[in-house]
mmCIF file of C-alpha atoms in Angstrom:
data_model
loop_
_atom_site.group_PDB
_atom_site.id
_atom_site.type_symbol
_atom_site.label_atom_id
_atom_site.label_comp_id
_atom_site.label_asym_id
_atom_site.label_seq_id
_atom_site.Cartn_x
_atom_site.Cartn_y
_atom_site.Cartn_z
ATOM 1 C CA MET A 105 -1.526 9.508 -13.441
ATOM 2 C CA GLU A 106 1.002 9.118 -10.632
ATOM 3 C CA PRO A 107 0.496 11.054 -7.384
ATOM 4 C CA ASN A 108 3.142 13.627 -6.465
ATOM 5 C CA ILE A 109 4.605 12.938 -2.991
ATOM 6 C CA LYS A 110 4.620 16.623 -1.975
ATOM 7 C CA GLU A 111 0.971 17.039 -3.032
ATOM 8 C CA VAL A 112 -0.059 13.887 -1.149
ATOM 9 C CA ALA A 113 1.824 15.044 1.958
ATOM 10 C CA ASN A 114 0.154 18.475 1.720
ATOM 11 C CA ARG A 115 -3.297 16.834 1.526
ATOM 12 C CA ILE A 116 -2.538 14.826 4.665
ATOM 13 C CA ARG A 117 -1.414 17.955 6.511
ATOM 14 C CA ALA A 118 -4.407 19.991 5.324
ATOM 15 C CA LEU A 119 -6.895 17.267 6.318
ATOM 16 C CA ARG A 120 -5.201 16.861 9.707
ATOM 17 C CA GLU A 121 -5.319 20.599 10.368
ATOM 18 C CA ASP A 122 -8.942 20.908 9.158
ATOM 19 C CA MET A 123 -9.928 18.148 11.584
ATOM 20 C CA ASP A 124 -7.937 19.653 14.492
ATOM 21 C CA ILE A 125 -5.832 16.512 14.832
ATOM 22 C CA THR A 126 -2.355 17.089 16.213
ATOM 23 C CA ALA A 127 0.776 15.819 14.501
ATOM 24 C CA ALA A 128 1.464 13.792 17.671
ATOM 25 C CA GLU A 129 -1.938 12.060 17.328
ATOM 26 C CA MET A 130 -1.177 11.227 13.680
ATOM 27 C CA ALA A 131 2.291 9.955 14.615
ATOM 28 C CA ASP A 132 0.666 7.635 17.144
ATOM 29 C CA ALA A 133 -2.000 6.495 14.644
ATOM 30 C CA THR A 134 0.650 5.692 12.016
ATOM 31 C CA GLY A 135 3.116 4.038 14.379
ATOM 32 C CA ARG A 136 5.793 6.676 13.791
ATOM 33 C CA THR A 137 7.753 8.942 16.097
ATOM 34 C CA LEU A 138 6.723 12.574 15.861
ATOM 35 C CA THR A 139 9.950 13.362 13.967
ATOM 36 C CA GLU A 140 9.352 10.511 11.477
ATOM 37 C CA TYR A 141 5.724 11.544 11.006
ATOM 38 C CA LEU A 142 6.609 15.199 10.381
ATOM 39 C CA ALA A 143 9.265 14.196 7.822
ATOM 40 C CA GLN A 144 6.635 12.209 5.934
ATOM 41 C CA GLU A 145 3.898 14.825 6.274
ATOM 42 C CA SER A 146 6.284 17.443 4.868
ATOM 43 C CA GLY A 147 7.089 15.221 1.881
ATOM 44 C CA GLU A 148 10.775 14.949 2.844
ATOM 45 C CA GLU A 149 10.511 11.148 3.010
ATOM 46 C CA ASP A 150 8.711 8.657 0.795
ATOM 47 C CA LEU A 151 5.225 7.612 1.888
ATOM 48 C CA SER A 152 4.749 3.878 2.294
ATOM 49 C CA PHE A 153 1.412 2.211 1.573
ATOM 50 C CA THR A 154 1.028 1.300 5.217
ATOM 51 C CA PHE A 155 1.600 4.925 6.237
ATOM 52 C CA LEU A 156 -0.907 6.215 3.664
ATOM 53 C CA TYR A 157 -3.596 3.745 4.713
ATOM 54 C CA LYS A 158 -3.120 4.470 8.407
ATOM 55 C CA CYS A 159 -3.397 8.204 7.673
ATOM 56 C CA ALA A 160 -6.576 7.640 5.654
ATOM 57 C CA ASP A 161 -8.036 5.532 8.466
ATOM 58 C CA ARG A 162 -7.311 8.156 11.144
ATOM 59 C CA LEU A 163 -8.602 10.955 8.906
ATOM 60 C CA GLY A 164 -11.736 8.983 7.971
ATOM 61 C CA VAL A 165 -11.232 9.240 4.204
ATOM 62 C CA ASP A 166 -10.586 6.816 1.352
ATOM 63 C CA VAL A 167 -6.864 6.499 0.594
ATOM 64 C CA ILE A 168 -7.649 7.503 -3.008
ATOM 65 C CA GLU A 169 -8.764 10.915 -1.714
ATOM 66 C CA ILE A 170 -5.343 11.350 -0.100
ATOM 67 C CA LEU A 171 -3.544 10.184 -3.247
ATOM 68 C CA THR A 172 -5.546 12.144 -5.834
ATOM 69 C CA GLY A 173 -7.593 14.769 -4.012
ATOM 70 C CA GLU A 174 -10.743 13.170 -5.471
ATOM 71 C CA ASP A 175 -13.364 11.190 -3.591
ATOM 72 C CA PRO A 176 -14.167 7.841 -5.272
ATOM 73 C CA HIS A 177 -17.665 8.091 -6.739
ATOM 74 C CA LEU A 178 -18.656 4.780 -8.376
ATOM 75 C CA THR A 179 -20.947 2.548 -6.332
ATOM 76 C CA GLY A 180 -22.378 -0.154 -8.607
ATOM 77 C CA TYR A 181 -19.235 -1.399 -10.306
ATOM 78 C CA ALA A 182 -15.928 -0.127 -11.598
ATOM 79 C CA LEU A 183 -14.263 -1.461 -14.725
ATOM 80 C CA THR A 184 -10.555 -0.861 -15.162
ATOM 81 C CA ARG A 185 -9.035 -2.058 -18.418
ATOM 82 C CA SER A 186 -5.686 -3.791 -18.770
ATOM 83 C CA GLY A 187 -2.857 -1.343 -18.179
ATOM 84 C CA ASP A 188 -5.180 1.266 -16.643
ATOM 85 C CA GLY A 189 -5.475 2.279 -13.003
ATOM 86 C CA LEU A 190 -3.844 4.654 -10.563
ATOM 87 C CA VAL A 191 -0.051 4.260 -10.825
ATOM 88 C CA ILE A 192 1.770 4.472 -7.521
ATOM 89 C CA ARG A 193 5.516 3.983 -7.150
ATOM 90 C CA ARG A 194 6.718 3.339 -3.634
ATOM 91 C CA ARG A 195 9.380 1.218 -2.012
ATOM 92 C CA ALA A 196 12.542 0.619 -4.041
ATOM 93 C CA GLY A 197 11.165 0.342 -7.558
ATOM 94 C CA PHE A 198 7.934 -1.506 -6.767
ATOM 95 C CA GLU A 199 5.132 -0.313 -9.025
ATOM 96 C CA TYR A 200 1.550 -0.543 -7.812
ATOM 97 C CA LEU A 201 -1.371 -0.081 -10.181
ATOM 98 C CA HIS A 202 -4.564 0.442 -8.157
ATOM 99 C CA LYS A 203 -7.199 -1.344 -10.225
ATOM 100 C CA ALA A 204 -10.351 0.236 -8.721
ATOM 101 C CA PRO A 205 -9.481 3.777 -7.618
ATOM 102 C CA HIS A 206 -12.927 5.212 -8.389
ATOM 103 C CA PHE A 207 -15.033 2.591 -6.582
ATOM 104 C CA ARG A 208 -16.524 3.978 -3.398
ATOM 105 C CA ASN A 209 -16.633 2.229 0.014
ATOM 106 C CA LYS A 210 -14.277 -0.587 -0.960
ATOM 107 C CA LEU A 211 -13.994 -3.557 1.398
ATOM 108 C CA ALA A 212 -10.711 -4.465 -0.316
ATOM 109 C CA GLU A 213 -8.041 -2.677 -2.343
ATOM 110 C CA PRO A 214 -6.921 -4.430 -5.576
ATOM 111 C CA PHE A 215 -3.428 -3.738 -6.913
ATOM 112 C CA MET A 216 -1.442 -5.099 -9.832
ATOM 113 C CA VAL A 217 2.093 -5.025 -8.428
ATOM 114 C CA THR A 218 5.401 -5.337 -10.235
ATOM 115 C CA ALA A 219 8.345 -6.102 -7.955
ATOM 116 C CA PRO A 220 11.707 -5.438 -9.604
ATOM 117 C CA TYR A 221 14.425 -8.065 -9.478
ATOM 118 C CA MET A 222 17.265 -6.610 -7.414
ATOM 119 C CA GLU A 223 20.442 -8.650 -7.048
ATOM 120 C CA GLU A 224 21.383 -6.939 -3.751
ATOM 121 C CA GLN A 225 18.155 -8.213 -2.086
ATOM 122 C CA GLN A 226 18.745 -11.884 -2.847
ATOM 123 C CA ASP A 227 20.998 -12.765 0.109
ATOM 124 C CA VAL A 228 19.693 -10.466 2.843
ATOM 125 C CA PRO A 229 16.634 -10.806 5.085
ATOM 126 C CA ILE A 230 13.415 -9.570 3.465
ATOM 127 C CA HIS A 231 12.033 -6.361 4.996
ATOM 128 C CA LEU A 232 8.777 -7.140 6.818
ATOM 129 C CA SER A 233 5.750 -4.818 6.864
ATOM 130 C CA ARG A 234 2.553 -4.953 8.898
ATOM 131 C CA HIS A 235 -0.921 -3.527 8.376
ATOM 132 C CA GLU A 236 -4.264 -4.573 9.781
ATOM 133 C CA GLY A 237 -6.423 -6.904 7.751
ATOM 134 C CA GLN A 238 -5.637 -9.724 5.370
ATOM 135 C CA GLU A 239 -3.971 -9.908 1.983
ATOM 136 C CA ILE A 240 -4.128 -12.215 -1.008
ATOM 137 C CA ASP A 241 -1.233 -12.264 -3.486
ATOM 138 C CA CYS A 242 -1.622 -14.225 -6.742
ATOM 139 C CA ILE A 243 1.484 -14.528 -8.918
ATOM 140 C CA ILE A 244 0.874 -13.585 -12.568
ATOM 141 C CA SER A 245 4.449 -13.870 -13.878
ATOM 142 C CA GLY A 246 7.944 -14.309 -12.519
ATOM 143 C CA THR A 247 8.944 -15.738 -9.167
ATOM 144 C CA MET A 248 8.443 -14.282 -5.682
ATOM 145 C CA ARG A 249 10.264 -15.040 -2.457
ATOM 146 C CA PHE A 250 7.629 -14.461 0.225
ATOM 147 C CA ALA A 251 8.521 -14.063 3.908
ATOM 148 C CA TYR A 252 5.953 -14.371 6.669
ATOM 149 C CA GLU A 253 7.549 -13.856 10.061
ATOM 150 C CA ASP A 254 10.152 -16.666 10.127
ATOM 151 C CA HIS A 255 8.709 -18.659 7.182
ATOM 152 C CA VAL A 256 9.992 -18.213 3.627
ATOM 153 C CA GLU A 257 8.243 -19.604 0.556
ATOM 154 C CA THR A 258 8.952 -19.429 -3.172
ATOM 155 C CA LEU A 259 5.907 -18.710 -5.328
ATOM 156 C CA HIS A 260 5.579 -19.109 -9.108
ATOM 157 C CA ALA A 261 2.994 -18.055 -11.713
ATOM 158 C CA GLY A 262 -0.434 -19.318 -10.668
ATOM 159 C CA ASP A 263 0.486 -19.664 -6.968
ATOM 160 C CA LEU A 264 -1.574 -17.762 -4.409
ATOM 161 C CA VAL A 265 -0.891 -16.901 -0.786
ATOM 162 C CA MET A 266 -3.434 -15.459 1.681
ATOM 163 C CA TYR A 267 -2.292 -14.204 5.063
ATOM 164 C CA ASP A 268 -2.933 -12.099 8.144
ATOM 165 C CA SER A 269 -1.201 -8.879 7.108
ATOM 166 C CA GLY A 270 -1.085 -7.643 10.717
ATOM 167 C CA ARG A 271 1.893 -9.958 11.134
ATOM 168 C CA GLY A 272 5.313 -9.406 9.536
ATOM 169 C CA HIS A 273 5.326 -10.098 5.799
ATOM 170 C CA GLY A 274 7.411 -9.096 2.806
ATOM 171 C CA MET A 275 8.371 -10.163 -0.666
ATOM 172 C CA ILE A 276 11.028 -9.786 -3.328
ATOM 173 C CA ALA A 277 11.305 -10.849 -6.953
ATOM 174 C CA THR A 278 13.733 -13.682 -7.475
ATOM 175 C CA GLY A 279 14.873 -15.791 -10.401
ATOM 176 C CA GLY A 280 16.524 -12.936 -12.291
ATOM 177 C CA GLU A 281 13.355 -11.173 -13.500
ATOM 178 C CA PRO A 282 10.566 -8.935 -12.153
ATOM 179 C CA CYS A 283 7.576 -10.554 -10.491
ATOM 180 C CA THR A 284 4.046 -9.346 -11.280
ATOM 181 C CA PHE A 285 1.229 -10.246 -8.932
ATOM 182 C CA LEU A 286 -2.314 -9.283 -8.078
ATOM 183 C CA ALA A 287 -2.470 -8.088 -4.465
ATOM 184 C CA ILE A 288 -5.874 -7.811 -2.843
ATOM 185 C CA VAL A 289 -5.636 -6.024 0.494
ATOM 186 C CA ILE A 290 -8.684 -6.771 2.635
ATOM 187 C CA LYS A 291 -9.564 -4.216 5.265
ATOM 188 C CA PRO A 292 -10.111 -5.423 8.824
ATOM 189 C CA HIS A 293 -13.727 -6.363 9.526
ATOM 190 C CA GLY A 294 -14.715 -4.948 6.124
ATOM 191 C CA GLU A 295 -14.326 -1.349 7.282
ATOM 192 C CA GLY A 296 -11.703 1.304 7.858
ATOM 193 C CA ALA A 297 -8.351 1.243 6.143
ATOM 194 C CA ILE A 298 -5.221 -0.818 6.351
#
């Protein structure tokens, strides 16, 4: 199942209104201008992971509740078989497969990510994102060019990078093929959302 952007945006708006939180407060919490926030809340613009997690944090809900409308319910363990999970497509062809969407009170968010190889990205600066917490990326197949502020590294299958995700970071597939990696996003201080 892949979440519908308009439905996700409507859930954010409904939760915000139910909690008497103004759009200006949400814009501030997500690091957006009011105009940018309203465009995302209306579903006119794509919703980045960072935006979704910051909304979930401010609204006090699990990001899966925003994405699916369901509250995660498993507490002992959650098993997700190969190829299964919550499919999320965001950011220029990247495909994220959330590998534990039904596990409640997660301290980390595990994603199997496939970054598409895009020729036009090879000779331009990599877009940098920021979100609170830490992240671990382990390359499964392909090659990744990883940027961390002004450092750039090339990672291959079996390589792993762990970093402070509150600082500028980004990645692209390189080498002429997609790059698949396991991304484990660790929430700050084991609580809240990224």
